[in-house]
Coordinates of C-alpha atoms in Angstrom, one line a residue:
M113 CA 124.3 145.6 107.6
S114 CA 124.1 145.5 111.4
T115 CA 121.5 147.2 113.4
S116 CA 121.4 147.8 117.1
W117 CA 119.3 144.7 117.5
Q118 CA 121.8 142.6 115.5
D119 CA 124.9 143.5 117.6
P120 CA 127.8 141.2 116.6
G121 CA 128.8 141.0 120.1
A122 CA 125.4 139.8 121.3
V123 CA 125.2 137.2 118.3
S124 CA 128.7 136.1 119.3
L125 CA 127.8 135.5 123.0
M126 CA 124.9 133.6 122.0
L127 CA 126.3 131.3 119.4
D128 CA 129.7 130.8 121.0
E129 CA 129.2 130.8 124.7
C130 CA 125.7 129.9 125.4
T131 CA 124.9 126.0 125.3
T132 CA 121.1 125.7 126.6
W133 CA 118.6 127.2 124.2
A134 CA 114.8 127.2 125.1
V135 CA 113.0 127.3 121.7
V136 CA 109.6 129.0 122.2
G137 CA 107.1 127.5 119.7
L138 CA 108.9 124.4 119.0
S139 CA 106.6 121.4 118.1
G140 CA 107.4 118.1 116.7
D141 CA 106.4 119.1 113.1
P142 CA 109.6 118.7 111.0
A143 CA 108.1 120.9 108.3
K144 CA 108.3 124.0 110.6
T145 CA 111.3 126.2 110.7
A146 CA 111.6 126.1 114.4
Y147 CA 112.1 122.2 114.2
R148 CA 114.8 122.8 111.5
I149 CA 116.6 125.4 113.6
A150 CA 116.4 123.5 116.7
A151 CA 118.0 120.4 114.9
L152 CA 120.7 122.8 113.7
L153 CA 121.2 124.0 117.2
Q154 CA 121.7 120.4 118.3
S155 CA 124.1 119.7 115.5
R156 CA 126.2 122.6 116.8
G157 CA 126.4 121.1 120.3
K158 CA 123.5 123.1 121.8
T159 CA 121.0 121.6 124.2
I160 CA 117.5 122.5 123.2
V161 CA 114.5 123.0 125.5
P162 CA 111.1 122.8 123.7
I163 CA 108.7 125.5 124.9
H164 CA 105.2 124.9 123.7
P165 CA 101.7 124.9 125.2
S166 CA 101.4 121.2 124.7
A167 CA 105.0 120.5 126.0
P168 CA 105.9 117.9 123.4
T169 CA 109.2 115.9 123.5
V170 CA 111.0 117.1 120.4
L171 CA 114.4 115.8 119.0
G172 CA 114.7 113.7 122.0
E173 CA 114.4 116.6 124.6
R174 CA 111.6 117.0 127.1
G175 CA 109.3 119.9 126.6
Y176 CA 107.8 122.3 128.8
A177 CA 104.6 124.6 128.6
T178 CA 106.4 127.6 129.8
L179 CA 109.9 128.8 130.5
A180 CA 109.0 129.1 134.3
E181 CA 108.4 125.4 134.4
V182 CA 112.1 124.6 133.1
P183 CA 113.9 123.3 136.2
F184 CA 117.4 124.3 135.1
T185 CA 119.1 127.3 133.7
V186 CA 118.4 128.5 130.2
D187 CA 121.1 130.5 128.4
V188 CA 119.2 131.7 125.4
V189 CA 115.5 132.1 124.8
D190 CA 114.9 131.7 121.0
V191 CA 111.5 132.9 120.2
F192 CA 109.5 131.6 117.1
R193 CA 106.3 133.6 117.4
R194 CA 104.8 136.4 115.4
S195 CA 106.1 139.9 116.4
E196 CA 102.6 140.8 118.0
S197 CA 102.9 137.7 120.4
A198 CA 106.6 137.6 121.1
G199 CA 107.2 140.5 123.7
P200 CA 106.0 138.6 126.7
F201 CA 108.6 136.0 126.2
V202 CA 111.2 138.8 126.8
D203 CA 109.7 139.2 130.1
D204 CA 109.6 135.5 130.8
A205 CA 113.4 135.2 129.8
I206 CA 114.4 138.1 132.0
A207 CA 112.4 136.5 134.9
V208 CA 114.2 133.1 134.6
G209 CA 117.7 134.8 134.3
A210 CA 118.5 133.9 130.6
R211 CA 121.8 135.2 129.4
G212 CA 120.4 136.1 126.0
I213 CA 117.2 136.6 124.0
W214 CA 116.9 135.7 120.2
F215 CA 113.9 136.8 118.1
Q216 CA 113.8 134.8 114.7
L217 CA 113.8 136.3 111.2
G218 CA 111.0 138.6 110.6
V219 CA 110.2 139.0 114.5
I220 CA 110.6 142.5 115.8
D221 CA 109.4 144.2 118.9
Q222 CA 111.3 147.3 119.7
A223 CA 109.5 147.7 123.2
A224 CA 110.5 144.4 124.2
F225 CA 114.1 145.1 123.0
A226 CA 114.3 148.2 125.2
R227 CA 112.9 146.0 128.2
A228 CA 115.8 143.6 127.6
A229 CA 118.4 146.3 127.3
A230 CA 117.1 147.9 130.6
A231 CA 117.4 144.5 132.3
G232 CA 120.9 144.2 130.9
V233 CA 120.1 141.1 128.8
P234 CA 121.6 140.9 125.3
M235 CA 118.9 140.5 122.7
V236 CA 119.0 139.8 118.9
M237 CA 116.1 140.3 116.5
D238 CA 115.1 139.7 113.0
T239 CA 117.9 137.2 112.1
C240 CA 118.5 133.4 112.5
P241 CA 121.3 131.3 113.9
A242 CA 121.6 129.5 110.5
I243 CA 122.1 132.9 108.8
E244 CA 124.7 134.0 111.3
W245 CA 126.6 130.9 111.1
R246 CA 126.5 130.8 107.3
Q247 CA 127.8 134.5 107.2
R248 CA 130.8 133.5 109.4
S249 CA 131.9 130.6 107.1
G250 CA 131.2 132.6 104.0

């Protein structure tokens, strides 16, 4: 069942047309979901950009402490933070000109979604690229 924040067009735009994904909350811990999804994104031909306060290099890609520090264009900002902490990353994504914003499974912020919509930036919430790719092939 699709909701307004899981619009198939927005999902397709990000999965099919966007190549550079900033992964907010990505650390070098392979046990974390963010790490596994970043590896999946890479396996699907995406370039990942770790965004983490300690700016680690993860999966061979240089990390940055904030989105504003990334010196090139980011297509999608993929947020692995709790709902109550995720909203400011929408504002950051809009500020850097991202083409899309993706909040992972369980991450929902309707006010942030409204800000993205007002800025004309497609946003997806409460799902995961792995789930969306699996649904396409199943």
